[in-house]
Tab-separated table of C-alpha atoms and ligand atoms in Angstrom:
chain	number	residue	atom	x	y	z
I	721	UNK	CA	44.671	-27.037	50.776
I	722	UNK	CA	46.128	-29.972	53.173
I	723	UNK	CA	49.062	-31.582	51.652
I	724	UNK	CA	48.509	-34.946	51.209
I	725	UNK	CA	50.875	-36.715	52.703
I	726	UNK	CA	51.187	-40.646	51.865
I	727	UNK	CA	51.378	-42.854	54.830
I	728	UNK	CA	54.695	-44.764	55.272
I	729	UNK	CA	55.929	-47.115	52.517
I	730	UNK	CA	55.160	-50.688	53.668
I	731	UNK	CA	52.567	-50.716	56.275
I	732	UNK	CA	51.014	-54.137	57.105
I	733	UNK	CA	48.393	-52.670	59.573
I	734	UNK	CA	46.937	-50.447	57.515
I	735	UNK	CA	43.017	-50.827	57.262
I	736	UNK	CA	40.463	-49.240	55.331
I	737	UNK	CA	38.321	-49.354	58.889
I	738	UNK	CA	40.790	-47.442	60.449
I	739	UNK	CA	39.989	-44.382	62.526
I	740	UNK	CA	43.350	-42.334	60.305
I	741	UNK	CA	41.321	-43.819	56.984
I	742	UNK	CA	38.443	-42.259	57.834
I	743	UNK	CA	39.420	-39.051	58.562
I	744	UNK	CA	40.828	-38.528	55.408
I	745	UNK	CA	40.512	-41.329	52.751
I	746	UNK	CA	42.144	-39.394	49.883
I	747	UNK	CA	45.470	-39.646	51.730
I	748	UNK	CA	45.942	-42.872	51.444
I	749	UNK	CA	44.416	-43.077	47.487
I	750	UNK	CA	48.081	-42.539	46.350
I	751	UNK	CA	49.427	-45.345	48.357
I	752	UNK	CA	47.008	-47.767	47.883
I	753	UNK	CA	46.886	-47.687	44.137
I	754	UNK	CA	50.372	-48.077	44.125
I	755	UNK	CA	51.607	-50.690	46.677
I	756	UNK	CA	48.212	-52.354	47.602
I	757	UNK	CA	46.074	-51.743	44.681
I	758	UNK	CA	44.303	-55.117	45.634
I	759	UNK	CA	43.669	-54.553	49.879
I	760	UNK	CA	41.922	-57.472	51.373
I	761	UNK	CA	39.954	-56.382	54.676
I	762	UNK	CA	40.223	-59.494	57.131
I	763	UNK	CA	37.750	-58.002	59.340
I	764	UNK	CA	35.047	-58.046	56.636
I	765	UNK	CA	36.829	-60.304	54.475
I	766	UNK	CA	36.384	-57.638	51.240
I	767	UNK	CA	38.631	-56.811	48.512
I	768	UNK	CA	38.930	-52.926	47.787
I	769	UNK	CA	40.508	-52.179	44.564
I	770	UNK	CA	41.942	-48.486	44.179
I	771	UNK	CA	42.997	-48.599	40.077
I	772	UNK	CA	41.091	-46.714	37.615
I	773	UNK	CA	41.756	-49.612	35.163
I	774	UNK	CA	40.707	-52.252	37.752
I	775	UNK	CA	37.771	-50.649	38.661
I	776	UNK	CA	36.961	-49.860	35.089
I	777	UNK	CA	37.471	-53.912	34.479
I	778	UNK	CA	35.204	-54.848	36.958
I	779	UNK	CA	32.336	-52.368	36.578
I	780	UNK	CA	32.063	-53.360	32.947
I	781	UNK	CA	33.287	-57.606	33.620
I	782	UNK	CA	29.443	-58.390	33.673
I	783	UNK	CA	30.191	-62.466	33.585
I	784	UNK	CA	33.094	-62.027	35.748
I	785	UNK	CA	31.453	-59.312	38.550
I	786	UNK	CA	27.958	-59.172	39.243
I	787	UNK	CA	25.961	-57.246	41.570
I	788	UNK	CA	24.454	-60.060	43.251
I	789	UNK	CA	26.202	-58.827	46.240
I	790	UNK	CA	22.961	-56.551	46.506
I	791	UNK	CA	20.411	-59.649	47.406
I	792	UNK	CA	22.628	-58.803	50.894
I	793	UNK	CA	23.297	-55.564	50.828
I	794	UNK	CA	20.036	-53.843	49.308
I	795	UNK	CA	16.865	-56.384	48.995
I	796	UNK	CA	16.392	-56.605	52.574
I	797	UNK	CA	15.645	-52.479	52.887
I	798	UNK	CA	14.323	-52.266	49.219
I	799	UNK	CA	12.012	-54.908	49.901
I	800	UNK	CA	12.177	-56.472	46.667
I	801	UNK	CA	14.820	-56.378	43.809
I	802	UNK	CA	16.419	-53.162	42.245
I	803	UNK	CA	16.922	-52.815	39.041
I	804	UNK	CA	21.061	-53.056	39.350
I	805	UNK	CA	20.191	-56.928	40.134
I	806	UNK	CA	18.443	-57.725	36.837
I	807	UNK	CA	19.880	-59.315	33.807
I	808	UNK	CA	19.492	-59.684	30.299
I	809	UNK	CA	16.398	-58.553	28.025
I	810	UNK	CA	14.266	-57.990	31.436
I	811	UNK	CA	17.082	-55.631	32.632
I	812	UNK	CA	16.734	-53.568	29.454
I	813	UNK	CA	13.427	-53.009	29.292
I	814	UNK	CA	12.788	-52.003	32.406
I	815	UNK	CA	16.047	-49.916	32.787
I	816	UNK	CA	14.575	-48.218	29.482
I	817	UNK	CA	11.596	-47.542	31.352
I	818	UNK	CA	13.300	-45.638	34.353
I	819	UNK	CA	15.670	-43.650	31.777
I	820	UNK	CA	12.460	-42.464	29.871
I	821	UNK	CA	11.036	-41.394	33.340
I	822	UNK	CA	14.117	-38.999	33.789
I	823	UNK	CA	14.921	-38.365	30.763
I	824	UNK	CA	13.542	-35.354	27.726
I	825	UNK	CA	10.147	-33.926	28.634
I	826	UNK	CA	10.059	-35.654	31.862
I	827	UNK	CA	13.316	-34.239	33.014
I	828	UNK	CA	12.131	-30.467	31.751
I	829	UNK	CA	8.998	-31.042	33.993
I	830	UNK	CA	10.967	-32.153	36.544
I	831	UNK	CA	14.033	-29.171	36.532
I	832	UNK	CA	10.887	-26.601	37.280
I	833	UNK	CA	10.110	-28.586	40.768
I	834	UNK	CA	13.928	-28.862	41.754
I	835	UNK	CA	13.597	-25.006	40.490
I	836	UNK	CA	10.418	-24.607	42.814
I	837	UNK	CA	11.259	-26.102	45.750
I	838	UNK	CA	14.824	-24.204	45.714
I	839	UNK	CA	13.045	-21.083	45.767
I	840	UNK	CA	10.931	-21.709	48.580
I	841	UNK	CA	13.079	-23.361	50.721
I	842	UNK	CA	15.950	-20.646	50.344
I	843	UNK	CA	13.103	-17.473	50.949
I	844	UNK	CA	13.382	-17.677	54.622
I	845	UNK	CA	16.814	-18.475	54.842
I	846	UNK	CA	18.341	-15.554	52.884
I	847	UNK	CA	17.602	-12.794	55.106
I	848	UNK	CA	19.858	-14.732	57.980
I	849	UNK	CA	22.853	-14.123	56.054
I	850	UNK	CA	24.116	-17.513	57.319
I	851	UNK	CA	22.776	-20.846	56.492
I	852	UNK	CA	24.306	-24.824	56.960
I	853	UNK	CA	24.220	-25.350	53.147
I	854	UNK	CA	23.937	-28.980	53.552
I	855	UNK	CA	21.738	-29.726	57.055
I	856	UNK	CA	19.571	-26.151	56.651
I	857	UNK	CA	19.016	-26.485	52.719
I	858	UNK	CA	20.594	-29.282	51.001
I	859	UNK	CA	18.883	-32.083	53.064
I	860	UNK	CA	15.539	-31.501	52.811
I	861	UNK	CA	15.422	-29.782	49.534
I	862	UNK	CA	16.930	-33.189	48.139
I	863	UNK	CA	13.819	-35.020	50.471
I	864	UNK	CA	11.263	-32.465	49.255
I	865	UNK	CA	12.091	-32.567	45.126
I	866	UNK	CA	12.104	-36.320	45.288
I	867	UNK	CA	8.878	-36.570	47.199
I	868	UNK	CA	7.190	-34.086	44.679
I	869	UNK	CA	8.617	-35.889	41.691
I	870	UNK	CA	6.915	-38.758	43.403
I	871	UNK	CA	3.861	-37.485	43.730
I	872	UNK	CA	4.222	-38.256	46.872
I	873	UNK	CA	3.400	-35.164	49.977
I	874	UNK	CA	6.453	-33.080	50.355
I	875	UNK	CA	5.126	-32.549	53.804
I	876	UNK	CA	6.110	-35.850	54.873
I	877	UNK	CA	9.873	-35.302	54.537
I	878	UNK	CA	10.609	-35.337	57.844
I	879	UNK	CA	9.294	-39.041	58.585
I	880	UNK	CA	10.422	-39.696	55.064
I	881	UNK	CA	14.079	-38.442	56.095
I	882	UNK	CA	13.673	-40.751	59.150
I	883	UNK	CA	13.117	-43.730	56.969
I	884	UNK	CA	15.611	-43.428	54.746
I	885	UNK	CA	18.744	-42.673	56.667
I	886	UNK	CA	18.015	-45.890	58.062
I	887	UNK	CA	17.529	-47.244	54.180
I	888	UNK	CA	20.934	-45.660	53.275
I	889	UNK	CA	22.684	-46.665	56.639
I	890	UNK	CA	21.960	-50.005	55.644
I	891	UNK	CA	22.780	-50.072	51.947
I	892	UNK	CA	26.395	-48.021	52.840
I	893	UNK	CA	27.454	-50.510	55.906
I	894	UNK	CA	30.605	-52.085	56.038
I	895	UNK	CA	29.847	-53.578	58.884
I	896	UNK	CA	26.356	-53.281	61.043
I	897	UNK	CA	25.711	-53.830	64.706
I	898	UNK	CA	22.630	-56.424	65.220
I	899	UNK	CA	20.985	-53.252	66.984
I	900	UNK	CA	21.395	-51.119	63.961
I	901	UNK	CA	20.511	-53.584	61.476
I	902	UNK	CA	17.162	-54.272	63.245
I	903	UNK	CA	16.425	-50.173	63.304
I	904	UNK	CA	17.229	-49.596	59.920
I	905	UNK	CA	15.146	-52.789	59.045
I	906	UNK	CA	12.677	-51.167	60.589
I	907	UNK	CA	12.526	-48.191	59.189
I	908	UNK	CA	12.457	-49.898	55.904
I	909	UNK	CA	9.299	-51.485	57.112
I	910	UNK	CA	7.654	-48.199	57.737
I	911	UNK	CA	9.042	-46.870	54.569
I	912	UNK	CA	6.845	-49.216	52.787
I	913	UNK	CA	4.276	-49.490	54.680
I	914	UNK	CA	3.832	-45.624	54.010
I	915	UNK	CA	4.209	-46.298	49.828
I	916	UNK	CA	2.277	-49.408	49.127
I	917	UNK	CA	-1.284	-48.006	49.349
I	918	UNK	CA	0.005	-44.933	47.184
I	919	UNK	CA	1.499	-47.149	44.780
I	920	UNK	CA	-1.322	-49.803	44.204
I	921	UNK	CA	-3.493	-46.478	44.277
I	922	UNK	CA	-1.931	-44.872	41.447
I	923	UNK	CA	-1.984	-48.349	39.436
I	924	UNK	CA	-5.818	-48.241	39.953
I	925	UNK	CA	-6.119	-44.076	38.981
I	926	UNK	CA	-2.908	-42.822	37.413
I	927	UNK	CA	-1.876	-39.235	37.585
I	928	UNK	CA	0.728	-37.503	35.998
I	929	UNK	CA	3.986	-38.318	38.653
I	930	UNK	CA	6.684	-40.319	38.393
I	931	UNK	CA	5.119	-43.547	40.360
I	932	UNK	CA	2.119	-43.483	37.756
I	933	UNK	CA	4.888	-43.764	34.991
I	934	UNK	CA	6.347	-46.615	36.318
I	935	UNK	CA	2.766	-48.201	36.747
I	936	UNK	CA	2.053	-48.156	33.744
I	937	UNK	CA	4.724	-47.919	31.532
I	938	UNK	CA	5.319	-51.053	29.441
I	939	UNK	CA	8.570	-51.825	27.095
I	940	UNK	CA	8.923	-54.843	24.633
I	941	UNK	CA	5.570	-56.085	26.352
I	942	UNK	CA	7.860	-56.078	30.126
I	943	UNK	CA	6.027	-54.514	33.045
I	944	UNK	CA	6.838	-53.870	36.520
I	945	UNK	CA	5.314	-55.567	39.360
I	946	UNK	CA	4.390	-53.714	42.706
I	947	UNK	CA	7.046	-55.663	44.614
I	948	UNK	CA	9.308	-54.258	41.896
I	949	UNK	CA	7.963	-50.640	42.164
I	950	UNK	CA	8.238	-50.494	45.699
I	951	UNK	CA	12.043	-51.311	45.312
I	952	UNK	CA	12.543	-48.972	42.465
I	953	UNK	CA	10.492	-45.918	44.393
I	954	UNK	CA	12.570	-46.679	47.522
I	955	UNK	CA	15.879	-46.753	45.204
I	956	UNK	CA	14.666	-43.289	43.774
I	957	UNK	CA	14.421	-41.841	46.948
I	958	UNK	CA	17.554	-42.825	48.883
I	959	UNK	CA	19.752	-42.626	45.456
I	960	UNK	CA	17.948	-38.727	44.643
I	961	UNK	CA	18.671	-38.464	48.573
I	962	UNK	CA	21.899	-39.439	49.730
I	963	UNK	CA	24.353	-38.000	47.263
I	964	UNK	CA	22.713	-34.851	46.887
I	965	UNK	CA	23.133	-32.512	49.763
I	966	UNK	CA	26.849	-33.906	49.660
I	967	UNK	CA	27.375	-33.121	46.030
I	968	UNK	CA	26.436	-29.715	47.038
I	969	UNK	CA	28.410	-29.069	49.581
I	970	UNK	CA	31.242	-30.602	47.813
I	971	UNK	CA	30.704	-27.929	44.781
I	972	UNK	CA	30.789	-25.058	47.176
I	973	UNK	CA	33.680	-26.385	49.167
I	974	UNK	CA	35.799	-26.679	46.616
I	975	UNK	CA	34.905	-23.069	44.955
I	976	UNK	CA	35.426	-21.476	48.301
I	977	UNK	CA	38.779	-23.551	48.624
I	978	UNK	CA	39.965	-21.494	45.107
I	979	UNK	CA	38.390	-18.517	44.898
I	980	UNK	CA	39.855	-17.942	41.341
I	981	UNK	CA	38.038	-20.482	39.688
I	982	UNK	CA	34.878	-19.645	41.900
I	983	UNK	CA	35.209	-16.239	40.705
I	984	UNK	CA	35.743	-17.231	37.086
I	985	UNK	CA	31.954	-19.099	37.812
I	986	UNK	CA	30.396	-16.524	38.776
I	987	UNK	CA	31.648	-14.594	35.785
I	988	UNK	CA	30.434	-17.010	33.012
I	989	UNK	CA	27.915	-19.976	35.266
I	990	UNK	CA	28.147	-21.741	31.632
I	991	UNK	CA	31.441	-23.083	33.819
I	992	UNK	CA	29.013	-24.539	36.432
I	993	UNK	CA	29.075	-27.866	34.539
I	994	UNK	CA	33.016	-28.160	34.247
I	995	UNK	CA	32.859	-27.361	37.823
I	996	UNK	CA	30.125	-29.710	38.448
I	997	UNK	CA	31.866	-32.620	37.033
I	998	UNK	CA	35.090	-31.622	38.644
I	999	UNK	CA	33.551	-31.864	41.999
I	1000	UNK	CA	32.304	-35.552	40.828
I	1001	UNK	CA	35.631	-36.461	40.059
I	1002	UNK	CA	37.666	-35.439	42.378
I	1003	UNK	CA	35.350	-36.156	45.566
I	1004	UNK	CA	32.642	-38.461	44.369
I	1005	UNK	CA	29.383	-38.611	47.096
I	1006	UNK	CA	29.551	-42.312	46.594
I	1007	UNK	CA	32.877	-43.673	46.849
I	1008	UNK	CA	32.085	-47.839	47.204
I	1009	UNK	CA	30.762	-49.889	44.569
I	1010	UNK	CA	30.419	-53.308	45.553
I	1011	UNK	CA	30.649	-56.295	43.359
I	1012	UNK	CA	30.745	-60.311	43.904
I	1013	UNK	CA	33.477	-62.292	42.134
I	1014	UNK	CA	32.044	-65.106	40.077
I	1015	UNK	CA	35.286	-66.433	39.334
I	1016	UNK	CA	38.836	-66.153	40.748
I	1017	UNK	CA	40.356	-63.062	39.272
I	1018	UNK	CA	43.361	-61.800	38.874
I	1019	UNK	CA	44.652	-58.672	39.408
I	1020	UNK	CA	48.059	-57.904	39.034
I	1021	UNK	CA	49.365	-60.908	40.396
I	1022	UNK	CA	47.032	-61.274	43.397
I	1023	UNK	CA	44.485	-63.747	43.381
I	1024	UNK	CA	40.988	-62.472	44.473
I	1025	UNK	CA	38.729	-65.654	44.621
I	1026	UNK	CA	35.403	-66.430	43.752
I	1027	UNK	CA	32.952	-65.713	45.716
I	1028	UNK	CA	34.179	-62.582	46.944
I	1029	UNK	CA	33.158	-59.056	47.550
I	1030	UNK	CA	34.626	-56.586	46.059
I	1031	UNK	CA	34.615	-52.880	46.788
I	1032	UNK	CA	35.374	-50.470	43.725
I	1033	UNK	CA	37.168	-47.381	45.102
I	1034	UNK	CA	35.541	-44.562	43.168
I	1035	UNK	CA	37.487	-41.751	44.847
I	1036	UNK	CA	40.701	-43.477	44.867
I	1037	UNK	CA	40.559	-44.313	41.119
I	1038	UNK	CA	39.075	-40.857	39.787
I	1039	UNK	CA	42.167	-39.766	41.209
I	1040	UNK	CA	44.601	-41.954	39.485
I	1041	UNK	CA	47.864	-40.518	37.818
I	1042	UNK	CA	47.434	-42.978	34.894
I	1043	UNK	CA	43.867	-41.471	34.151
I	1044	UNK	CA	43.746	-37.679	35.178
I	1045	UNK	CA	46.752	-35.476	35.171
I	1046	UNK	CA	47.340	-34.034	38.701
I	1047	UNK	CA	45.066	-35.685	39.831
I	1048	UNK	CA	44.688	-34.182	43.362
I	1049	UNK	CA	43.952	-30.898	42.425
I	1050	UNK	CA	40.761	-29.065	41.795
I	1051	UNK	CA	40.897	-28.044	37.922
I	1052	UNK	CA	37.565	-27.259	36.513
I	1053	UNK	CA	39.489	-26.438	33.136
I	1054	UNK	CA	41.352	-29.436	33.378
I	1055	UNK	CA	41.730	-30.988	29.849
I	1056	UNK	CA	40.933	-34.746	30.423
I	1057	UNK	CA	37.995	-34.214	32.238
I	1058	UNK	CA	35.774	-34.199	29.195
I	1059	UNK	CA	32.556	-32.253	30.614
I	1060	UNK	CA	30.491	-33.043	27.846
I	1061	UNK	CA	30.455	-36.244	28.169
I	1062	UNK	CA	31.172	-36.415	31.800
I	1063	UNK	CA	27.950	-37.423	32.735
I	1064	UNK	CA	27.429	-40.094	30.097
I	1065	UNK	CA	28.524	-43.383	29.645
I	1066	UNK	CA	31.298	-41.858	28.026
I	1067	UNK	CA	32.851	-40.643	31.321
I	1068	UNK	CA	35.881	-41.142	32.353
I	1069	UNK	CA	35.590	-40.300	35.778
I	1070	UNK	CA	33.690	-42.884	37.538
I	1071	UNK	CA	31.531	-40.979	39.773
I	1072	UNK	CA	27.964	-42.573	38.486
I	1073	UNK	CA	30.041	-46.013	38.179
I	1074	UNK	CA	29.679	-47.313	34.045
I	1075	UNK	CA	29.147	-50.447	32.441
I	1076	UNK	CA	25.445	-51.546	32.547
I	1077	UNK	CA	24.730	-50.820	35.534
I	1078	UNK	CA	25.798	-47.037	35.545
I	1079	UNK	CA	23.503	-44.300	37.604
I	1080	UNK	CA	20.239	-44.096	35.114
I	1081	UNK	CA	19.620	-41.028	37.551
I	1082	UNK	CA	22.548	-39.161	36.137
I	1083	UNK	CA	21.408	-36.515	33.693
I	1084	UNK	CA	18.786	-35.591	36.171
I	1085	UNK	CA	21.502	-35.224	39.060
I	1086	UNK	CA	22.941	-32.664	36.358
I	1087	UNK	CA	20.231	-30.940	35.831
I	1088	UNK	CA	19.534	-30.511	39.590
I	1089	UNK	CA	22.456	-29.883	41.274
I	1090	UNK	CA	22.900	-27.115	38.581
I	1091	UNK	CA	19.742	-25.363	38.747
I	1092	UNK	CA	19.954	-25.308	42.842
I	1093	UNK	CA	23.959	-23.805	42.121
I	1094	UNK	CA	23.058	-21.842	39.767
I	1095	UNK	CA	20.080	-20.132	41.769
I	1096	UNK	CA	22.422	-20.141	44.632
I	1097	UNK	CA	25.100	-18.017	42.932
I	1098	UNK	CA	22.258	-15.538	42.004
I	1099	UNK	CA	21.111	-15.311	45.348
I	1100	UNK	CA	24.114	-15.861	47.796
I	1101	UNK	CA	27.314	-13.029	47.428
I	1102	UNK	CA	29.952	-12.888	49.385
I	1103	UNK	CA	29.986	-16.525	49.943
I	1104	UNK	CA	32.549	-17.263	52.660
I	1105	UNK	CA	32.671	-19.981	55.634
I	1106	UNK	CA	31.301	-18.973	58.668
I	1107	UNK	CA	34.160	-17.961	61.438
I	1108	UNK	CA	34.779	-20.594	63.466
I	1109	UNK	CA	33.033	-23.396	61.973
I	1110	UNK	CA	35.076	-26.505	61.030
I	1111	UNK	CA	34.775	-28.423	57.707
I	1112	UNK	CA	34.380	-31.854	58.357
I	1113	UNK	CA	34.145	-34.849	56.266
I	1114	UNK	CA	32.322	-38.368	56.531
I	1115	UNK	CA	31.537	-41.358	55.408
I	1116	UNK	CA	33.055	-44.237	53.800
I	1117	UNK	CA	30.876	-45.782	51.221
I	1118	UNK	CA	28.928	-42.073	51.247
I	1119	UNK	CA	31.102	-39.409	51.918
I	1120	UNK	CA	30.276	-35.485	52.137
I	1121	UNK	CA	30.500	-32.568	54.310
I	1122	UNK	CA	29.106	-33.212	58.035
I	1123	UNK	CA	27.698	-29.405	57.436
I	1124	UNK	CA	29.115	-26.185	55.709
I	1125	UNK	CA	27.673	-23.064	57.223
I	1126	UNK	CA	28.457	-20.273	54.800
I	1127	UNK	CA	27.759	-16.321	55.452
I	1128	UNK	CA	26.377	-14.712	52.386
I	1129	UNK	CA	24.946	-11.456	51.530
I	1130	UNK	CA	21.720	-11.923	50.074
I	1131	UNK	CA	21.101	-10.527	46.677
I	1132	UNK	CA	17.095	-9.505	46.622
I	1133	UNK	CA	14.904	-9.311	42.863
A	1245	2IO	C1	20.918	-50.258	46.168
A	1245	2IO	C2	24.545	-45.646	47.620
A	1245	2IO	C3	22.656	-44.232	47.911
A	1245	2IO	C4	21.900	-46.341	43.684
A	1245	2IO	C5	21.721	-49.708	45.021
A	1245	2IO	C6	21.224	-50.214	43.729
A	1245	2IO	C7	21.779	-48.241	45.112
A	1245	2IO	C8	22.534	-47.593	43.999
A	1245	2IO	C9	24.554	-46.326	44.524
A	1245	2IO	C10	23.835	-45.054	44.431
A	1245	2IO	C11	23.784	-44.298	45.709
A	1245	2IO	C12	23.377	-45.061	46.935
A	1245	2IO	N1	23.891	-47.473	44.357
A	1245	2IO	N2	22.537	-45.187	43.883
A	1245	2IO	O1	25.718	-46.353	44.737
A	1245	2IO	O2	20.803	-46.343	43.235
């Protein structure tokens, strides 16, 4: 494990877009939180707070923080508003909706495809005895389980992938080059082009997938409108997407990095969920929340004024001293990390954000990332890194492993 090192005490030209941030953001959570809890980015004139308790305050602030920042940030790619922009009694009802879609029966239903598609997808791999965990299997089993909870053709997840990088490139900027922007708007375009006849088909003749739910499900007499299912289908996709491989690879990093606890896993996988949550905490796949200030707020003495963006710094503050006790290290038996409720509103870990707003995907990211681990202990022994391949890290709003290729030897039956 690297030491981490803070950076030196007072350090004017330190910047979150820096090439030495980037490399390793969780170096610099320590000195952030304590001498620049409240960083203001002149170069994209944002305000990243690194606090649990500031964070906490403005994830759950509704009147003070809203998410209109996503009218910006999301619409454009969505093409139409997400469900984190709504309000009041409409936001409710149709949040309700989504939560019954991935929630109880639905969610059983839904374990046997992530089951399924595991399965098939790790066949041909096993007998390699090496596989990238995150480009070879993570990746497109993510694509491939969304698409089928969809209803939509798993064969399509290569264009699919396509599109939605772009999606998620767009969503995760800080800061996008006009030539970028125009690709991933592009994309976007094809993206929807590719779901609106499916969509308005399934209104017309409903089957039993997820976009037929959302058709046709109604709550306190609220519907959703096309425009609004397009946004929420896209949403599904790049949200099931884009943390997923990385949550995975995360999970198996850090059981490779102490092979004690891994061991103690593999002994008793009703641990899986400790180390799960553990791996949420500690390196959260999405580490930016962004939030507009309504009003001027204050935050310890600085002064961050209305109208502005503000960044919530996931990773920085699930690592906070005043929340979790050493908080840099890996501890899936750690006391305050509350698995039960770890992903539930009652976290305290801030991985799927909280307030309102917080991930309605959660208890299905549960249930998938552990049936994939848990069929990938089964299968995969003598899990070890492949020699010579270097871990990597990036991303700064997502953040996972660039790859992990792992040698294994299979266990057949
Ligand atoms: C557009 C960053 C991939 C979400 C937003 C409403 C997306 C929303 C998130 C996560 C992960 C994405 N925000 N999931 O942070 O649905």
């Amino acid at each position: 494990m690297t030491p981490l090192t803070a950076p030196p005490r007072a350090n004017p030209r330190f910047s979150i877009l820096s090439e030495e941030f980037a490399a390793a953001p969780e170096r610099h959570f320590g000195w952030l939180r304590e001498h620049a809890p409240v960083h203001h980015e002149p170069a994209v004139d944002a305000w990243f707070l690194s606090r649990h308790r500031d964070v906490h305050r403005v994830l759950t602030d509704h009147e003070a923080f809203t998410t209109a920042t996503l009218q910006v940030r999301a619409e454009p790619v969505m093409r139409g508003p997400v469900l984190a922009q709504m309000t009041g009694a409409e936001h409710t009802a149709k949040r309700k909706i989504v939560v019954r879609a991935f929630t109880g029966t639905a969610l059983r239903e839904q374990v046997r495809t992530v089951r399924a598609n595991a399965v098939e997808l790790l066949g041909p791999l096993l007998a390699e005895g090496r596989m990238d965990l995150v480009n070879d299997f993570g990746k497109p089993f993510a694509v491939r389980v969304t698409l089928d909870l969809l209803g939509l053709d798993r064969q399509d997840w290569r264009p699919v992938s396509h599109w939605l990088a772009g999606v998620g490139e767009f969503i995760t900027a800080i800061g996008l080059s006009e030539e970028r922007r125009q690709d991933c708007l592009a994309r976007a375009g094809e993206l929807e082009s590719y779901l609106v006849p499916v969509i308005e088909q399934r209104r017309r003749r409903p089957g039993d997938d997820l976009i037929s739910a959302l058709c046709t499900a109604e709550f306190d007499g609220i519907a959703m409108s096309t425009r609004e299912i397009t946004a929420l289908v896209v949403n599904i996709l790049v949200a099931a997407v884009e943390p997923a491989d990385k949550t995975l690879g995360l999970l198996f990093k850090q059981l490779l990095d102490h092979p004690e606890q891994f061991a103690q896993v593999r002994r008793d996988p009703a641990l899986l969920p400790a180390a799960i949550a553990e791996t949420l905490r500690r390196t959260p796949p999405v580490q930016l929340i962004p939030r507009l200030a309504e009003r001027d707020a204050e935050f310890d003495g600085t002064v961050v004024p209305a109208g502005a963006t503000v960044f919530c710094m996931i990773g920085a503050a699930n690592r906070d001293p005043a929340v979790f006790a050493d908080p840099d290290a890996f501890d899936l038996h750690r006391a305050d990390l509350g698995t039960a409720r770890s992903f539930t509103a009652a976290a305290q870990h801030l991985a799927f954000g909280t307030g309102l707003h917080q991930c309605v995907g959660a208890a299905f990211a549960r249930a998938e990332i552990e049936t994939v681990a848990a069929l990938l202990l089964a299968q995969l022994d003598q899990v070890r890194l492949s020699p010579g391949f270097e871990y990597r890290e990036t991303g700064l709003y997502t953040r996972g492993p660039v790859a992990l290729v792992l040698d294994f030897t299979p266990v057949h039956g």
